[in-house]
PDB file of C-alpha atoms in Angstrom:
ATOM      1  CA  MET A  27     -15.253 -29.930   1.096  1.00 92.00           C
ATOM      2  CA  THR A  28     -13.552 -26.850   2.503  1.00 97.00           C
ATOM      3  CA  MET A  29     -13.127 -23.569   0.660  1.00 98.00           C
ATOM      4  CA  TYR A  30      -9.600 -22.163   0.692  1.00 98.00           C
ATOM      5  CA  ALA A  31      -7.773 -19.104  -0.571  1.00 98.00           C
ATOM      6  CA  ALA A  32      -4.269 -19.410  -1.975  1.00 98.00           C
ATOM      7  CA  LEU A  33      -2.255 -16.214  -1.469  1.00 98.00           C
ATOM      8  CA  LEU A  34       0.762 -16.055  -3.756  1.00 96.00           C
ATOM      9  CA  ARG A  35       3.567 -13.698  -2.864  1.00 93.00           C
ATOM     10  CA  GLY A  36       5.365 -11.374  -5.261  1.00 87.00           C
ATOM     11  CA  ILE A  37       4.023 -12.401  -8.668  1.00 91.00           C
ATOM     12  CA  ASN A  38       3.203 -10.214 -11.695  1.00 81.00           C
ATOM     13  CA  VAL A  39       5.094  -7.222 -10.290  1.00 76.00           C
ATOM     14  CA  SER A  40       6.821  -5.061 -12.922  1.00 71.00           C
ATOM     15  CA  GLY A  41       6.906  -7.978 -15.310  1.00 72.00           C
ATOM     16  CA  HIS A  42       8.686 -10.293 -12.897  1.00 80.00           C
ATOM     17  CA  LYS A  43       7.523 -13.786 -11.906  1.00 89.00           C
ATOM     18  CA  ARG A  44       4.661 -13.716 -14.373  1.00 92.00           C
ATOM     19  CA  VAL A  45       1.893 -16.157 -13.516  1.00 92.00           C
ATOM     20  CA  PRO A  46      -1.188 -15.705 -15.732  1.00 93.00           C
ATOM     21  CA  MET A  47      -4.348 -16.267 -13.732  1.00 93.00           C
ATOM     22  CA  ALA A  48      -5.806 -18.585 -16.382  1.00 96.00           C
ATOM     23  CA  GLU A  49      -2.769 -20.839 -15.994  1.00 96.00           C
ATOM     24  CA  LEU A  50      -3.013 -20.683 -12.211  1.00 96.00           C
ATOM     25  CA  ARG A  51      -6.642 -21.787 -12.411  1.00 97.00           C
ATOM     26  CA  SER A  52      -5.656 -24.618 -14.742  1.00 97.00           C
ATOM     27  CA  LEU A  53      -2.871 -25.681 -12.386  1.00 97.00           C
ATOM     28  CA  LEU A  54      -5.160 -25.783  -9.352  1.00 98.00           C
ATOM     29  CA  THR A  55      -7.683 -27.818 -11.310  1.00 98.00           C
ATOM     30  CA  GLU A  56      -4.952 -30.266 -12.375  1.00 97.00           C
ATOM     31  CA  LEU A  57      -4.071 -30.698  -8.691  1.00 97.00           C
ATOM     32  CA  GLY A  58      -7.584 -32.018  -8.156  1.00 97.00           C
ATOM     33  CA  HIS A  59      -9.198 -28.986  -6.574  1.00 98.00           C
ATOM     34  CA  GLY A  60     -12.725 -27.810  -7.332  1.00 97.00           C
ATOM     35  CA  ASP A  61     -14.587 -24.501  -7.560  1.00 97.00           C
ATOM     36  CA  VAL A  62     -11.397 -22.779  -8.758  1.00 97.00           C
ATOM     37  CA  ARG A  63     -11.538 -19.013  -9.240  1.00 97.00           C
ATOM     38  CA  THR A  64      -9.036 -16.160  -9.169  1.00 97.00           C
ATOM     39  CA  HIS A  65      -9.263 -12.518  -8.150  1.00 96.00           C
ATOM     40  CA  LEU A  66      -7.198  -9.744  -9.745  1.00 89.00           C
ATOM     41  CA  GLN A  67      -3.711 -10.436 -11.113  1.00 86.00           C
ATOM     42  CA  SER A  68      -1.762 -10.260  -7.863  1.00 83.00           C
ATOM     43  CA  GLY A  69      -1.981 -13.890  -6.829  1.00 91.00           C
ATOM     44  CA  ASN A  70      -5.352 -14.607  -5.238  1.00 96.00           C
ATOM     45  CA  ALA A  71      -7.090 -17.889  -5.960  1.00 97.00           C
ATOM     46  CA  VAL A  72      -9.873 -19.794  -4.226  1.00 98.00           C
ATOM     47  CA  PHE A  73     -10.644 -23.482  -4.474  1.00 98.00           C
ATOM     48  CA  SER A  74     -12.359 -26.330  -2.656  1.00 98.00           C
ATOM     49  CA  SER A  75     -10.609 -29.414  -1.314  1.00 97.00           C
ATOM     50  CA  THR A  76     -11.225 -32.384   0.957  1.00 96.00           C
ATOM     51  CA  CYS A  77      -7.727 -31.940   2.411  1.00 97.00           C
ATOM     52  CA  ASP A  78      -7.628 -30.362   5.872  1.00 96.00           C
ATOM     53  CA  ASP A  79      -3.888 -29.573   5.914  1.00 97.00           C
ATOM     54  CA  GLU A  80      -3.239 -25.991   4.814  1.00 97.00           C
ATOM     55  CA  ASN A  81       0.538 -26.405   4.915  1.00 96.00           C
ATOM     56  CA  ALA A  82       0.394 -29.491   2.704  1.00 98.00           C
ATOM     57  CA  LEU A  83      -1.826 -27.681   0.216  1.00 98.00           C
ATOM     58  CA  ALA A  84       0.559 -24.720   0.126  1.00 98.00           C
ATOM     59  CA  ALA A  85       3.624 -26.938  -0.342  1.00 98.00           C
ATOM     60  CA  GLU A  86       1.937 -28.856  -3.153  1.00 98.00           C
ATOM     61  CA  LEU A  87       1.019 -25.617  -4.920  1.00 98.00           C
ATOM     62  CA  GLU A  88       4.513 -24.177  -4.511  1.00 97.00           C
ATOM     63  CA  GLN A  89       6.051 -27.289  -6.051  1.00 98.00           C
ATOM     64  CA  ALA A  90       3.592 -27.264  -8.948  1.00 97.00           C
ATOM     65  CA  ILE A  91       4.184 -23.566  -9.675  1.00 96.00           C
ATOM     66  CA  GLU A  92       7.959 -23.964  -9.694  1.00 96.00           C
ATOM     67  CA  LYS A  93       7.693 -26.978 -11.996  1.00 96.00           C
ATOM     68  CA  ARG A  94       5.315 -25.172 -14.363  1.00 95.00           C
ATOM     69  CA  PHE A  95       6.873 -21.697 -14.426  1.00 94.00           C
ATOM     70  CA  GLY A  96      10.491 -22.322 -13.468  1.00 94.00           C
ATOM     71  CA  PHE A  97      10.712 -20.056 -10.429  1.00 94.00           C
ATOM     72  CA  PRO A  98       9.727 -20.356  -6.763  1.00 95.00           C
ATOM     73  CA  VAL A  99       6.661 -18.554  -5.449  1.00 95.00           C
ATOM     74  CA  PRO A 100       5.908 -18.616  -1.711  1.00 95.00           C
ATOM     75  CA  CYS A 101       2.256 -19.451  -1.090  1.00 97.00           C
ATOM     76  CA  LEU A 102      -0.039 -19.312   1.911  1.00 98.00           C
ATOM     77  CA  VAL A 103      -3.256 -21.319   1.968  1.00 98.00           C
ATOM     78  CA  ARG A 104      -5.980 -20.333   4.430  1.00 98.00           C
ATOM     79  CA  ASP A 105      -9.529 -21.585   4.797  1.00 98.00           C
ATOM     80  CA  GLY A 106     -12.572 -19.364   4.607  1.00 98.00           C
ATOM     81  CA  ALA A 107     -13.327 -19.549   8.323  1.00 97.00           C
ATOM     82  CA  TYR A 108      -9.876 -18.210   9.172  1.00 98.00           C
ATOM     83  CA  LEU A 109     -10.123 -15.386   6.640  1.00 98.00           C
ATOM     84  CA  ALA A 110     -13.516 -14.341   7.987  1.00 98.00           C
ATOM     85  CA  ALA A 111     -12.356 -14.468  11.609  1.00 98.00           C
ATOM     86  CA  VAL A 112      -9.250 -12.385  10.930  1.00 98.00           C
ATOM     87  CA  ALA A 113     -11.259  -9.785   9.033  1.00 98.00           C
ATOM     88  CA  ALA A 114     -13.866  -9.612  11.806  1.00 98.00           C
ATOM     89  CA  ALA A 115     -11.149  -9.087  14.430  1.00 98.00           C
ATOM     90  CA  CYS A 116      -9.726  -5.990  12.708  1.00 98.00           C
ATOM     91  CA  PRO A 117      -8.948  -3.363  15.376  1.00 97.00           C
ATOM     92  CA  PHE A 118      -9.561  -0.467  12.978  1.00 97.00           C
ATOM     93  CA  PRO A 119     -12.926   0.938  11.765  1.00 96.00           C
ATOM     94  CA  ALA A 120     -12.828  -0.604   8.284  1.00 96.00           C
ATOM     95  CA  ALA A 121     -16.332   0.582   7.404  1.00 94.00           C
ATOM     96  CA  GLU A 122     -15.143   4.177   7.774  1.00 95.00           C
ATOM     97  CA  LEU A 123     -11.978   3.765   5.676  1.00 96.00           C
ATOM     98  CA  GLU A 124     -11.102   3.412   2.019  1.00 96.00           C
ATOM     99  CA  GLY A 125      -9.845   0.013   0.973  1.00 95.00           C
ATOM    100  CA  ARG A 126      -6.387   1.392   0.179  1.00 95.00           C
ATOM    101  CA  GLN A 127      -5.997   2.704   3.719  1.00 97.00           C
ATOM    102  CA  LEU A 128      -6.235  -0.649   5.476  1.00 98.00           C
ATOM    103  CA  HIS A 129      -4.184  -3.773   4.853  1.00 98.00           C
ATOM    104  CA  ILE A 130      -3.702  -7.200   6.340  1.00 98.00           C
ATOM    105  CA  THR A 131      -0.351  -8.974   6.144  1.00 97.00           C
ATOM    106  CA  TYR A 132      -0.798 -12.721   6.471  1.00 98.00           C
ATOM    107  CA  TYR A 133       2.056 -14.760   7.961  1.00 98.00           C
ATOM    108  CA  ASP A 134       2.887 -18.435   7.716  1.00 97.00           C
ATOM    109  CA  ARG A 135       3.144 -18.735  11.508  1.00 96.00           C
ATOM    110  CA  PRO A 136       2.138 -16.884  14.686  1.00 96.00           C
ATOM    111  CA  VAL A 137       4.012 -13.667  15.434  1.00 95.00           C
ATOM    112  CA  ASP A 138       4.419 -12.032  18.822  1.00 93.00           C
ATOM    113  CA  ALA A 139       4.915  -8.447  19.883  1.00 94.00           C
ATOM    114  CA  ASP A 140       8.607  -8.960  20.669  1.00 95.00           C
ATOM    115  CA  ARG A 141       9.375  -9.115  16.955  1.00 95.00           C
ATOM    116  CA  PHE A 142       8.135  -5.504  16.621  1.00 96.00           C
ATOM    117  CA  ALA A 143       9.604  -4.161  19.855  1.00 95.00           C
ATOM    118  CA  ARG A 144      12.028  -1.791  18.107  1.00 94.00           C
ATOM    119  CA  ILE A 145       9.243  -0.038  16.211  1.00 96.00           C
ATOM    120  CA  ASP A 146       7.968   3.025  18.081  1.00 96.00           C
ATOM    121  CA  PRO A 147       4.295   3.484  17.134  1.00 95.00           C
ATOM    122  CA  ALA A 148       4.356   7.145  18.173  1.00 97.00           C
ATOM    123  CA  ALA A 149       6.967   7.895  15.508  1.00 97.00           C
ATOM    124  CA  PHE A 150       4.595   6.918  12.694  1.00 98.00           C
ATOM    125  CA  ARG A 151       1.253   8.404  13.745  1.00 97.00           C
ATOM    126  CA  PRO A 152      -1.398   8.629  12.403  1.00 97.00           C
ATOM    127  CA  GLU A 153      -0.308   5.339  10.855  1.00 98.00           C
ATOM    128  CA  ALA A 154      -0.742   2.360  13.177  1.00 98.00           C
ATOM    129  CA  PHE A 155      -0.619  -1.411  13.292  1.00 98.00           C
ATOM    130  CA  GLY A 156      -2.051  -4.241  15.357  1.00 97.00           C
ATOM    131  CA  LEU A 157      -1.400  -7.965  15.578  1.00 97.00           C
ATOM    132  CA  GLY A 158      -3.843 -10.807  15.075  1.00 97.00           C
ATOM    133  CA  ASP A 159      -3.900 -14.538  14.397  1.00 97.00           C
ATOM    134  CA  ARG A 160      -0.914 -15.030  12.080  1.00 98.00           C
ATOM    135  CA  ALA A 161      -1.715 -11.587  10.765  1.00 98.00           C
ATOM    136  CA  LEU A 162      -0.846  -7.915  11.059  1.00 98.00           C
ATOM    137  CA  TYR A 163      -3.293  -5.075  10.477  1.00 98.00           C
ATOM    138  CA  LEU A 164      -1.879  -1.852   9.021  1.00 98.00           C
ATOM    139  CA  TYR A 165      -3.700   1.469   8.950  1.00 98.00           C
ATOM    140  CA  ALA A 166      -1.995   3.692   6.365  1.00 98.00           C
ATOM    141  CA  PRO A 167      -4.173   6.746   5.627  1.00 97.00           C
ATOM    142  CA  GLU A 168      -2.061   7.798   2.618  1.00 95.00           C
ATOM    143  CA  GLY A 169      -1.938   4.309   1.161  1.00 93.00           C
ATOM    144  CA  LEU A 170       0.706   1.604   1.229  1.00 91.00           C
ATOM    145  CA  GLY A 171       3.011   3.256  -1.306  1.00 88.00           C
ATOM    146  CA  ARG A 172       3.582   6.267   0.964  1.00 92.00           C
ATOM    147  CA  SER A 173       3.628   4.386   4.230  1.00 96.00           C
ATOM    148  CA  LYS A 174       6.776   4.786   6.333  1.00 97.00           C
ATOM    149  CA  LEU A 175       5.365   2.340   8.846  1.00 98.00           C
ATOM    150  CA  ALA A 176       4.965  -0.286   6.118  1.00 97.00           C
ATOM    151  CA  GLU A 177       8.666   0.135   5.318  1.00 96.00           C
ATOM    152  CA  ALA A 178       9.590  -0.387   8.966  1.00 97.00           C
ATOM    153  CA  LEU A 179       7.362  -3.436   9.282  1.00 97.00           C
ATOM    154  CA  SER A 180       8.906  -5.056   6.202  1.00 94.00           C
ATOM    155  CA  ARG A 181      12.541  -4.733   7.309  1.00 94.00           C
ATOM    156  CA  THR A 182      14.480  -7.976   7.277  1.00 93.00           C
ATOM    157  CA  SER A 183      15.129  -7.630  11.006  1.00 91.00           C
ATOM    158  CA  VAL A 184      11.361  -7.789  11.549  1.00 94.00           C
ATOM    159  CA  THR A 185      10.326 -10.368   8.952  1.00 94.00           C
ATOM    160  CA  LYS A 186      13.295 -12.745   9.209  1.00 93.00           C
ATOM    161  CA  GLY A 187      12.146 -16.350   8.983  1.00 94.00           C
ATOM    162  CA  LEU A 188       8.586 -15.465   7.974  1.00 96.00           C
ATOM    163  CA  VAL A 189       6.624 -15.906   4.782  1.00 95.00           C
ATOM    164  CA  ALA A 190       4.406 -12.846   4.536  1.00 95.00           C
ATOM    165  CA  THR A 191       2.046 -11.440   1.938  1.00 95.00           C
ATOM    166  CA  SER A 192      -0.230  -8.399   2.177  1.00 95.00           C
ATOM    167  CA  ARG A 193      -3.675  -7.571   0.796  1.00 96.00           C
ATOM    168  CA  ASN A 194      -5.669  -4.347   0.938  1.00 96.00           C
ATOM    169  CA  TRP A 195      -9.076  -4.346   2.570  1.00 98.00           C
ATOM    170  CA  ASN A 196     -11.000  -4.557  -0.694  1.00 97.00           C
ATOM    171  CA  THR A 197      -9.228  -7.820  -1.486  1.00 97.00           C
ATOM    172  CA  VAL A 198      -9.613  -9.035   2.111  1.00 98.00           C
ATOM    173  CA  GLU A 199     -13.383  -8.607   1.856  1.00 97.00           C
ATOM    174  CA  LYS A 200     -13.557 -10.192  -1.581  1.00 97.00           C
ATOM    175  CA  LEU A 201     -11.654 -13.298  -0.483  1.00 98.00           C
ATOM    176  CA  VAL A 202     -13.906 -13.673   2.563  1.00 98.00           C
ATOM    177  CA  GLN A 203     -16.933 -13.560   0.272  1.00 97.00           C
ATOM    178  CA  MET A 204     -15.424 -15.988  -2.250  1.00 97.00           C
ATOM    179  CA  THR A 205     -14.580 -18.574   0.422  1.00 98.00           C
ATOM    180  CA  ALA A 206     -17.836 -18.272   2.387  1.00 95.00           C
ATOM    181  CA  PRO A 207     -19.977 -21.413   2.768  1.00 86.00           C
ATOM    182  CA  PRO A 208     -22.873 -21.732   0.304  1.00 76.00           C
ATOM    183  CA  GLY A 209     -25.802 -19.657   1.459  1.00 70.00           C
ATOM    184  CA  ALA A 210     -23.700 -17.483   3.770  1.00 67.00           C
ATOM    185  CA  ALA A 211     -24.309 -13.740   3.787  1.00 53.00           C
ATOM    186  CA  GLN A 212     -22.403 -11.981   1.037  1.00 50.00           C
ATOM    187  CA  ASP A 213     -22.204  -8.573   2.680  1.00 50.00           C
ATOM    188  CA  GLY A 214     -18.545  -9.009   3.549  1.00 48.00           C
ATOM    189  CA  PRO A 215     -16.941  -9.488   6.945  1.00 51.00           C
ATOM    190  CA  ALA A 216     -17.647  -7.529  10.066  1.00 48.00           C
ATOM    191  CA  HIS A 217     -15.907  -4.205   9.806  1.00 50.00           C
ATOM    192  CA  GLY A 218     -13.780  -4.323  12.892  1.00 50.00           C
ATOM    193  CA  ARG A 219     -13.885  -2.691  16.260  1.00 43.00           C
ATOM    194  CA  PRO A 220     -13.372   1.078  16.330  1.00 39.00           C
ATOM    195  CA  ALA A 221      -9.784   2.031  17.127  1.00 39.00           C
ATOM    196  CA  ARG A 222      -9.194   5.008  19.363  1.00 34.00           C
ATOM    197  CA  ASP A 223      -7.168   7.817  17.752  1.00 36.00           C
ATOM    198  CA  GLY A 224      -5.972   5.483  15.039  1.00 39.00           C
ATOM    199  CA  ALA A 225      -4.006   3.388  17.522  1.00 42.00           C
ATOM    200  CA  PRO A 226      -3.988  -0.397  17.518  1.00 40.00           C
ATOM    201  CA  ALA A 227      -6.420  -2.019  19.913  1.00 34.00           C
TER     202      ALA A 227
END
């Protein structure tokens, strides 16, 4: 059995696309998954499965959600090993930051630097970003709501063709802990390599 996290995009925001977590847990259980739990109300669920195809799991969940609730919800499914590795590779000093200052955007496919070529990092300092394995790390010292860099990174010209969903560092750590193998350390992921002057590594 493998532990997975399902990351739902854009639910329970300002009353739109309401997906109660109790119903999401019930739905995942009906799909045959075990060890089902949810975290917060923003679309984070963990479960165990014998299936080793993340894309198939995500597609199955998307279909079930649309059938149950009547609207589409993009979903990413990632296993615990991936979540831990991405957190450990963070180029910013997470241990020195508040959870609201650091975010990871997870993508449905690899992204390369060319997609972000029109974004001038110097124009947004001290904010900064770095790329990882199907992921983007964002350092936003004033939080996501005030981040001009977050706005630039979410433009259609940048995200075209991608499914993307973001989580702050507190949630990143929690999902790593919830999907860790039994008996694994529960102290959270490694806190990243120190970034120089707030710039991406």
